[in-house]
CSV table of C-alpha atoms and ligand atoms in Angstrom, one decimal:
chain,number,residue,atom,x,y,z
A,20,UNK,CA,-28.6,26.6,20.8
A,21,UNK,CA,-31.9,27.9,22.3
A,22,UNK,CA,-34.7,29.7,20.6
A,23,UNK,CA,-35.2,33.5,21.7
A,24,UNK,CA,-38.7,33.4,20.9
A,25,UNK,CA,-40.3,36.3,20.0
A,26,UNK,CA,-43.7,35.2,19.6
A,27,UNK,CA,-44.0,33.8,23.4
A,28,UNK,CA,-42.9,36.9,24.6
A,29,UNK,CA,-44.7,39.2,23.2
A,30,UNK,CA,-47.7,37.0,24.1
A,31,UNK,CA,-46.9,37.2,27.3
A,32,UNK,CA,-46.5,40.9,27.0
A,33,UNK,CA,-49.5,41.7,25.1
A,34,UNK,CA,-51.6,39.6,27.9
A,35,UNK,CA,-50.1,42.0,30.6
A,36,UNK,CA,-51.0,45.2,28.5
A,37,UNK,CA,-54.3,43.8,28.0
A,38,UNK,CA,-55.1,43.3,31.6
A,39,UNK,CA,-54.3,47.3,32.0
A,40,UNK,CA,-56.3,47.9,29.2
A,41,UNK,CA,-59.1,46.1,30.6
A,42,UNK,CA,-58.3,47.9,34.3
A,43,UNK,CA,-58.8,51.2,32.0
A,44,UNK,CA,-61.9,50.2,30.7
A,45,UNK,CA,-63.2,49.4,34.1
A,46,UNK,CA,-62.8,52.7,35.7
A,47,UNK,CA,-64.7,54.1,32.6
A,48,UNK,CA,-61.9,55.7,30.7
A,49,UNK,CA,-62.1,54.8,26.9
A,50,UNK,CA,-59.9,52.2,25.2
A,51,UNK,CA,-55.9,53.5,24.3
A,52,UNK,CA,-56.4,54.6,21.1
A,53,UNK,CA,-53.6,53.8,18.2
A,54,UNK,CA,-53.6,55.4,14.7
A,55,UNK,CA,-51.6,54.7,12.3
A,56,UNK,CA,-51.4,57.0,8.6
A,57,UNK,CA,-50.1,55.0,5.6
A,58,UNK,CA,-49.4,57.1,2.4
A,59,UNK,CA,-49.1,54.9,-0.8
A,60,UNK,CA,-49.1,51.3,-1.3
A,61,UNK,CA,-46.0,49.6,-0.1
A,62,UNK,CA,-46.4,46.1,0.3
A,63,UNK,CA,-44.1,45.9,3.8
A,64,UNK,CA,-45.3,48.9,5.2
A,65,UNK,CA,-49.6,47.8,4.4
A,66,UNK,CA,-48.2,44.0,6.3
A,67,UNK,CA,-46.9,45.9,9.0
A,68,UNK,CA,-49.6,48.3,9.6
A,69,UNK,CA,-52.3,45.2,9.3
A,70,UNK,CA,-50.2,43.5,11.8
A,71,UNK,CA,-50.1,46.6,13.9
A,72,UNK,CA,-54.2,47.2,13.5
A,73,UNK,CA,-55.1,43.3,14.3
A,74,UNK,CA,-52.4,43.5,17.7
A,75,UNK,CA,-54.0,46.9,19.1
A,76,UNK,CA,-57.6,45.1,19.1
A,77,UNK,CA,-56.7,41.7,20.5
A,78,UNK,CA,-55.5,43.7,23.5
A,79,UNK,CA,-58.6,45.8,23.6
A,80,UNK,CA,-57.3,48.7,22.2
A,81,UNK,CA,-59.3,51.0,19.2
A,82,UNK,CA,-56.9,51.2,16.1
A,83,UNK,CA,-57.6,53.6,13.1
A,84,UNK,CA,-55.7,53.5,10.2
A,85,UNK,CA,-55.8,56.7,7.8
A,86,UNK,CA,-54.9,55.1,4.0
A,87,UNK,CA,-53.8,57.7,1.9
A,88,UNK,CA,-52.5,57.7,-2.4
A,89,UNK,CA,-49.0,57.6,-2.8
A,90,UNK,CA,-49.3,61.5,-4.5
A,91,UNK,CA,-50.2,62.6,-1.4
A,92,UNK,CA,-48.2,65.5,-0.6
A,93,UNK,CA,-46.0,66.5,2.0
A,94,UNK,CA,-48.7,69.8,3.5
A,95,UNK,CA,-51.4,67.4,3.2
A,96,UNK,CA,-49.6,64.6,4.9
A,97,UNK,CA,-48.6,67.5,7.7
A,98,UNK,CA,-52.5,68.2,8.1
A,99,UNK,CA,-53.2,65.3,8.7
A,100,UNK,CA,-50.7,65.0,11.5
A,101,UNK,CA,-52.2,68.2,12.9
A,102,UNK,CA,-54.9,66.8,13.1
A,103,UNK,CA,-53.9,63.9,14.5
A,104,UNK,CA,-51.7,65.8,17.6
A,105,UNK,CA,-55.1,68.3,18.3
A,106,UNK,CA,-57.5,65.4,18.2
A,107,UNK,CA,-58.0,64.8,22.0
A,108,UNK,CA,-59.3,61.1,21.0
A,109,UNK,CA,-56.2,59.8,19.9
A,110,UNK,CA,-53.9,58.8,22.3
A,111,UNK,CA,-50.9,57.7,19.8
A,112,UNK,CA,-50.2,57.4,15.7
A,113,UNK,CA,-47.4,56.6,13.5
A,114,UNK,CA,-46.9,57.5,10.6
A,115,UNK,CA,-45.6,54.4,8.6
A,116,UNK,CA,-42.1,54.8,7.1
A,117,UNK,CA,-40.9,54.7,4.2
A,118,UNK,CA,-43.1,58.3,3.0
A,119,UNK,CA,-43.0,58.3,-0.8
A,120,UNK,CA,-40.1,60.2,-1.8
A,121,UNK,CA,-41.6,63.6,-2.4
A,122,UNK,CA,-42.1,63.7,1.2
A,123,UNK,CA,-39.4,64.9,3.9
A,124,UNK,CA,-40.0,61.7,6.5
A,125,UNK,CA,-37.6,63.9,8.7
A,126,UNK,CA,-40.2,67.0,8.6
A,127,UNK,CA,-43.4,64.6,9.4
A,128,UNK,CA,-41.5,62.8,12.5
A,129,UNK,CA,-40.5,66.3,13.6
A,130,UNK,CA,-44.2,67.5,13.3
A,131,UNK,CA,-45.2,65.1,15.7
A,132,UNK,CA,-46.4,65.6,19.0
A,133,UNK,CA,-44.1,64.2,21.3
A,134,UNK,CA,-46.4,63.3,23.6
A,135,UNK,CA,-48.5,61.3,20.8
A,136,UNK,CA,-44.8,60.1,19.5
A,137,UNK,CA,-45.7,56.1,20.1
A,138,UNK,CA,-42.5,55.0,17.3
A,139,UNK,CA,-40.2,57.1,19.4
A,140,UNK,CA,-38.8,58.9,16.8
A,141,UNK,CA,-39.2,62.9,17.8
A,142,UNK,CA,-36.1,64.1,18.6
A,143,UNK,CA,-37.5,65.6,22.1
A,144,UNK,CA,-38.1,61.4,22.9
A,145,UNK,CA,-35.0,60.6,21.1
A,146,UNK,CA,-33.0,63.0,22.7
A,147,UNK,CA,-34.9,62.0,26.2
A,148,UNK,CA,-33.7,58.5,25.7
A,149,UNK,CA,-30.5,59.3,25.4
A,150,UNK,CA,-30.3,61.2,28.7
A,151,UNK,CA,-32.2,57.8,30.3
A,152,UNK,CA,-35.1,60.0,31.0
A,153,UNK,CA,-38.7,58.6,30.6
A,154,UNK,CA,-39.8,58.5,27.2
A,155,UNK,CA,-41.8,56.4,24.4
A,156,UNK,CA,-38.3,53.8,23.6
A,157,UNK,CA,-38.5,53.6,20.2
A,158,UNK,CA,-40.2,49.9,19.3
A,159,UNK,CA,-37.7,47.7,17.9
A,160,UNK,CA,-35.0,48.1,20.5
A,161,UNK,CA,-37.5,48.3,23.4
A,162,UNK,CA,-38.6,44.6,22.2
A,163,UNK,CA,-34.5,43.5,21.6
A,164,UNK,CA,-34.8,44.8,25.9
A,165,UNK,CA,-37.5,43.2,26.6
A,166,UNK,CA,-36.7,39.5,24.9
A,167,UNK,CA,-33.1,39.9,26.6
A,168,UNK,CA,-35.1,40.6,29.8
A,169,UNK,CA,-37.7,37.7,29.4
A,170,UNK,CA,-35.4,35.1,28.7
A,171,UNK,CA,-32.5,36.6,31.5
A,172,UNK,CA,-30.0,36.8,29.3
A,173,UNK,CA,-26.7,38.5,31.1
A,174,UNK,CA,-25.7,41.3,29.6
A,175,UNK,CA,-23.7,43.5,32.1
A,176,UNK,CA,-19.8,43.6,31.8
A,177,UNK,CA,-20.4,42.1,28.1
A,178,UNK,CA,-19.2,42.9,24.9
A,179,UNK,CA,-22.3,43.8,22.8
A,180,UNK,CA,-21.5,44.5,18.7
A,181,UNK,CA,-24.4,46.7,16.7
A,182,UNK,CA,-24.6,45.8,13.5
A,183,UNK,CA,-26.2,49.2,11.8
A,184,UNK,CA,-26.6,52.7,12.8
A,185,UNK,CA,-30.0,53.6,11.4
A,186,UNK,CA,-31.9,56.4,13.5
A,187,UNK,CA,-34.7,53.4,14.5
A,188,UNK,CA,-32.9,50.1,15.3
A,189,UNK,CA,-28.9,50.3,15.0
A,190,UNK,CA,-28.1,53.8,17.1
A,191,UNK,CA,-30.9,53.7,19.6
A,192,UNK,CA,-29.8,49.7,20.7
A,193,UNK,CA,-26.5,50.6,20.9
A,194,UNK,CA,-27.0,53.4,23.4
A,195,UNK,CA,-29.4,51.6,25.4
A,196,UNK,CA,-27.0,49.1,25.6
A,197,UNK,CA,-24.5,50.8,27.3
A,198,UNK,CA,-26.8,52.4,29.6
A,199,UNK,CA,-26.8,51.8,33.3
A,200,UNK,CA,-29.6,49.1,34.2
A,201,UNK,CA,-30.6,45.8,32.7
A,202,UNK,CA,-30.5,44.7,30.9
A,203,UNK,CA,-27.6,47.5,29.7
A,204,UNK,CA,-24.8,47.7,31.3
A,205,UNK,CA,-22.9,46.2,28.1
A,206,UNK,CA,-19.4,47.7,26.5
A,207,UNK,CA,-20.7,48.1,23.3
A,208,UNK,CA,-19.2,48.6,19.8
A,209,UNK,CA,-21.1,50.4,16.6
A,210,UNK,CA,-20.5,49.1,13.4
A,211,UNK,CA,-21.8,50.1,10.3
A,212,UNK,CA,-20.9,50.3,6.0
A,213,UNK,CA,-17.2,51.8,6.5
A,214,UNK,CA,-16.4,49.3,9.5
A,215,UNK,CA,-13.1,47.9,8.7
A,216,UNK,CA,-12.2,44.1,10.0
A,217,UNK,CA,-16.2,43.8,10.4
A,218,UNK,CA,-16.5,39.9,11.4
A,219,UNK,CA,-12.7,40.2,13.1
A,220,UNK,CA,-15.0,42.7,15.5
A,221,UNK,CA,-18.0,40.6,15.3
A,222,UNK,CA,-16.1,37.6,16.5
A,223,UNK,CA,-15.7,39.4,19.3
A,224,UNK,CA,-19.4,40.0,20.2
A,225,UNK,CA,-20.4,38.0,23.5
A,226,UNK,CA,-23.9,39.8,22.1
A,227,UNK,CA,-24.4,40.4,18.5
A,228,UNK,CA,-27.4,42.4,17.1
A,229,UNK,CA,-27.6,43.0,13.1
A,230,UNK,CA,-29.8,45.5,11.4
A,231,UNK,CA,-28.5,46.2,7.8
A,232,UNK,CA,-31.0,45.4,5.5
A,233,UNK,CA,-28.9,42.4,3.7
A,234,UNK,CA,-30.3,38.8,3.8
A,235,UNK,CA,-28.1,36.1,5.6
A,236,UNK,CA,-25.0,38.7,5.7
A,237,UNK,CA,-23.7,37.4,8.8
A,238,UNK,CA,-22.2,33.8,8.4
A,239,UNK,CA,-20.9,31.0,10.9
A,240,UNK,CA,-17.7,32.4,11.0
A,241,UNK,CA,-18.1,35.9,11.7
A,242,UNK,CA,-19.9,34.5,15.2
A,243,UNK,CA,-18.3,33.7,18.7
A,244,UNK,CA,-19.3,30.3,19.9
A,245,UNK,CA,-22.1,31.0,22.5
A,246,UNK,CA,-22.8,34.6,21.8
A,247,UNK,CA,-26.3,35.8,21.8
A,248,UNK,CA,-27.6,36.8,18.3
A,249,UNK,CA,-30.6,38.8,17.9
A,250,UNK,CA,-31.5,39.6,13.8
A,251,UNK,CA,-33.2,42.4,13.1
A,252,UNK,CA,-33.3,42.1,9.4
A,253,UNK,CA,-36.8,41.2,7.4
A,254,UNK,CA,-36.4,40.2,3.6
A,255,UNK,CA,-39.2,38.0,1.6
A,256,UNK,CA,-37.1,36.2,-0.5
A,257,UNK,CA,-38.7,34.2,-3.4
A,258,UNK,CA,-39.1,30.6,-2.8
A,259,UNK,CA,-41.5,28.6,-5.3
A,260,UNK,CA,-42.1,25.7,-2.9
A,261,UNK,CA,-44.0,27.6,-0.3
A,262,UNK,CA,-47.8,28.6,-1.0
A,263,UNK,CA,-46.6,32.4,-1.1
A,264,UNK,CA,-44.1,31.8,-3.4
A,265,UNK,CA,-41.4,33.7,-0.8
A,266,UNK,CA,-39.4,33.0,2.5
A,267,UNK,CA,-38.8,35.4,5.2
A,268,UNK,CA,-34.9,35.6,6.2
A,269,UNK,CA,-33.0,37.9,8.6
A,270,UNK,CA,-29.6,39.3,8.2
A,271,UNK,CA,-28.3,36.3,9.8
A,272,UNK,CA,-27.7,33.2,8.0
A,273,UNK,CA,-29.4,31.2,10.5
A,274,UNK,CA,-29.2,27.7,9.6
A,275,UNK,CA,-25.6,27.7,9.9
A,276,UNK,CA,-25.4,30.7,12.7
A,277,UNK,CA,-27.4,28.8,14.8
A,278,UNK,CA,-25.5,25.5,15.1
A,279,UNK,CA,-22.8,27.8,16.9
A,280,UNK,CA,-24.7,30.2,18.9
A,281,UNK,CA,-26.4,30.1,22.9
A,282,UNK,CA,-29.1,31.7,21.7
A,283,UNK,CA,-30.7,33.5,18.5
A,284,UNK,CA,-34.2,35.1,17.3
A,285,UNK,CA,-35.5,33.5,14.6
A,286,UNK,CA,-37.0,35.3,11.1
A,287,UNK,CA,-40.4,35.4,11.4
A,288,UNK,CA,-41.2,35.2,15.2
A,289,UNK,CA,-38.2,36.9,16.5
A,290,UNK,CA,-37.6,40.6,16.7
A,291,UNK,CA,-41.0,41.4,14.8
A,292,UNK,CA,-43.5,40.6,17.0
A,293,UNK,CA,-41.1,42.1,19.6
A,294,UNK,CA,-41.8,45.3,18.0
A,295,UNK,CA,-45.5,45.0,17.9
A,296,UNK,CA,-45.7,45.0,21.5
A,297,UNK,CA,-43.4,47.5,22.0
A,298,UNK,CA,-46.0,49.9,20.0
A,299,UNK,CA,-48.7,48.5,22.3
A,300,UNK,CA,-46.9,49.2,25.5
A,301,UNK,CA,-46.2,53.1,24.4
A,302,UNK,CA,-49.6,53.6,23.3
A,303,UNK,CA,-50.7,52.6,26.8
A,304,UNK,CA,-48.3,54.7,28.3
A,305,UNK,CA,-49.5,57.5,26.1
A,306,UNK,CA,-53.3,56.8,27.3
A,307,UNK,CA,-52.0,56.7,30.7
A,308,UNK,CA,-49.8,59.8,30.7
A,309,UNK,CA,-52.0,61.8,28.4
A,310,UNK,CA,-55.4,61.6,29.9
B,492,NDP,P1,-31.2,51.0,7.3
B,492,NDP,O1,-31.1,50.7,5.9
B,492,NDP,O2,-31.8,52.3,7.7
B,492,NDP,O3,-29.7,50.9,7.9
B,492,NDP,C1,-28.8,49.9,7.6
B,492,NDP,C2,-27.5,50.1,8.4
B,492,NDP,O4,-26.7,49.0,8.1
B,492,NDP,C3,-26.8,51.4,8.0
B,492,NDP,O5,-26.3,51.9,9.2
B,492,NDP,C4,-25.6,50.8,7.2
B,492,NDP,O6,-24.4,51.6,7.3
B,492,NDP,C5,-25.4,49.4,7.8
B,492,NDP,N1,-24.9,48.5,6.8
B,492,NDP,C6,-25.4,48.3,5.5
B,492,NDP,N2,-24.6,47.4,4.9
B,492,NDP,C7,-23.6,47.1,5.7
B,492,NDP,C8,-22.4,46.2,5.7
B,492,NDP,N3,-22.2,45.5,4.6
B,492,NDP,N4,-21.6,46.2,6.7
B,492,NDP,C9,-21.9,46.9,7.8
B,492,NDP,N5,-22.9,47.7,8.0
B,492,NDP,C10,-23.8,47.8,6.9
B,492,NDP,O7,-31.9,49.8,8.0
B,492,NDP,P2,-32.9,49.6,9.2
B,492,NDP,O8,-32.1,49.7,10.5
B,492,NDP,O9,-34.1,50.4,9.1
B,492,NDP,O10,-33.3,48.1,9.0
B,492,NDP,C11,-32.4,47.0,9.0
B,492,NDP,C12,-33.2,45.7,8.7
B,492,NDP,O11,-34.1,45.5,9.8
B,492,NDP,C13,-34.0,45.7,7.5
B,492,NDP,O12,-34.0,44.4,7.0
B,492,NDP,C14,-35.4,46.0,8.0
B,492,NDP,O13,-36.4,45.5,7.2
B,492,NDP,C15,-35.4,45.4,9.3
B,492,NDP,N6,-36.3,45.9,10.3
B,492,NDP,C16,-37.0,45.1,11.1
B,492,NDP,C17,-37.8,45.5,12.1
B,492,NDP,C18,-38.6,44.5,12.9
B,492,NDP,O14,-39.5,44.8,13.5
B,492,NDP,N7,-38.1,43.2,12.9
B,492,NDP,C19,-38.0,46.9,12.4
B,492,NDP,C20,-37.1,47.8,11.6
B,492,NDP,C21,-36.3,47.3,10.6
B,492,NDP,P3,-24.2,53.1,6.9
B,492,NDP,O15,-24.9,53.9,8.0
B,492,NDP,O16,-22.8,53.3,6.8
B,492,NDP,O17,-24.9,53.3,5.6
């Protein structure tokens, strides 16, 4: 089994945006400028966002994060993304899912700006994606790309099993998946809650990817020897003999998974960092396209 190692790639990524960051800020054109709004006080979502803000400036990039109380509501949180599409020196911003519940998340994505849409999430860049027109790839499956790409793993001509159908990891992979180019070219199969025979079809995976939000769901025997697994999945999970008092796991159970497997992302240091660049390379595309 080898390590898909998500921490050297997106190194290696990162250094290459940051040279074009730096190329940017040579001709005298401002640093890419990222800006992420956070309503209430989620634990995951401030890590995330913090992860986010300290990635932006180690590749030169300006970050802003815009903290608001959970009872923020949903006009005030649609102001502020106003704002954000008419304010000519922002290049890019999220907005940090989950929204409190009182807010329609679908309503704030579709409020957006698509061409300040860095997550990918509009449905004119969703939509764009789909067709395989240029676009801002949503993060999390532009990273699964870009590992697969780094470390040359084959995927054309393969069977590739989805795990999950969510609107930001599970659909999007699959279709770019199956897309013509590589890495792509895979036959692939969605699988999701009402999936009957799950690990019959994820025995069949020559590339499995799982993202559904349940710790160590996928066991030893629901894997192919030598299939590719990439895990999604984040969970802290309460463990009293680390300082934190909490392990991360993925969806996969990877101690076991990974005795049978060619290759597999480890939780932390797999997919997550992945995603972190793949912010960073849309918000220079946005700085890029938009100026
Ligand atoms: P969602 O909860 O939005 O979607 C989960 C999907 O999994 C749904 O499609 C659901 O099916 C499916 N599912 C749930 N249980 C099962 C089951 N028993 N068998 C088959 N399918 C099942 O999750 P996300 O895609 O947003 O996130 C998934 C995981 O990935 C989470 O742990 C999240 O924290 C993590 N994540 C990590 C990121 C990273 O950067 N590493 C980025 C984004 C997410 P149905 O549609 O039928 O309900």
């Amino acid at each position: 089994m080898k390590i898909l190692d998500g921490k050297l790639t997106s190194a290696a990524q990162k250094r290459e945006i940051a040279k074009k960051v730096a190329q940017l800020i040579d001709n005298d054109i401002r640093a890419p400028h990222l800006v992420a709004v956070l309503v209430g006080e989620d634990g995951a979502s401030q890590t995330y966002v913090t992860a986010k803000e300290k990635a932006c400036i180690s590749v030169g990039m300006t970050s802003s994060v815009y903290r608001l109380p959970a009872k923020t509501t949903e006009k005030e949180v649609l102001e502020m993304v106003n704002f954000l599409n008419n304010d000519p020196d922002v290049d890019g911003f999220i907005v940090q899912l989950p929204l409190p519940k009182h807010i329609d998340e679908q309503k704030v994505i579709e409020a957006i700006s698509p061409e300040k849409d860095v997550d990918g999430f509009h449905p004119v860049n969703v939509g764009k994606m789909v067709l395989g027109l240029d676009s801002y790839l949503p993060a999390t499956p532009a990273g699964i790309l870009e590992i697969l790409k780094h470390y040359q793993i084959e995927t054309e001509g393969k069977h590739c099993v989805v795990v999950g159908r969510s609107n930001i990891v599970g659909m999007p992979i699959s279709i770019m998946m199956g897309q013509k180019r590589n890495p792509g070219n895979a036959t692939v199969t969605l699988c999701h809650s009402k999936t009957r025979n799950l690990a019959e079809i994820t025995r069949s995976a020559d590339i499995l990817i799982v993202a559904i939000g349940s710790p160590e769901f996928i066991t030893a025997q629901m894997v192919k020897e030598g299939a590719v697994v990439i895990d999604v999945g984040i969970h802290r999970i309460a463990d009293a003999t680390t300082q934190s008092g909490f392990k991360l796991k993925g969806d996969v159970a990877f101690d076991e998974v990974a005795q049978k497997v060619s290759w597999i992302t480890p939780v932390p240091g797999g997919v997550g960092p992945m995603t972190i660049a793949g912010l960073l390379a849309n918000t220079l595309k946005a700085a890029q396209k938009n100026r």
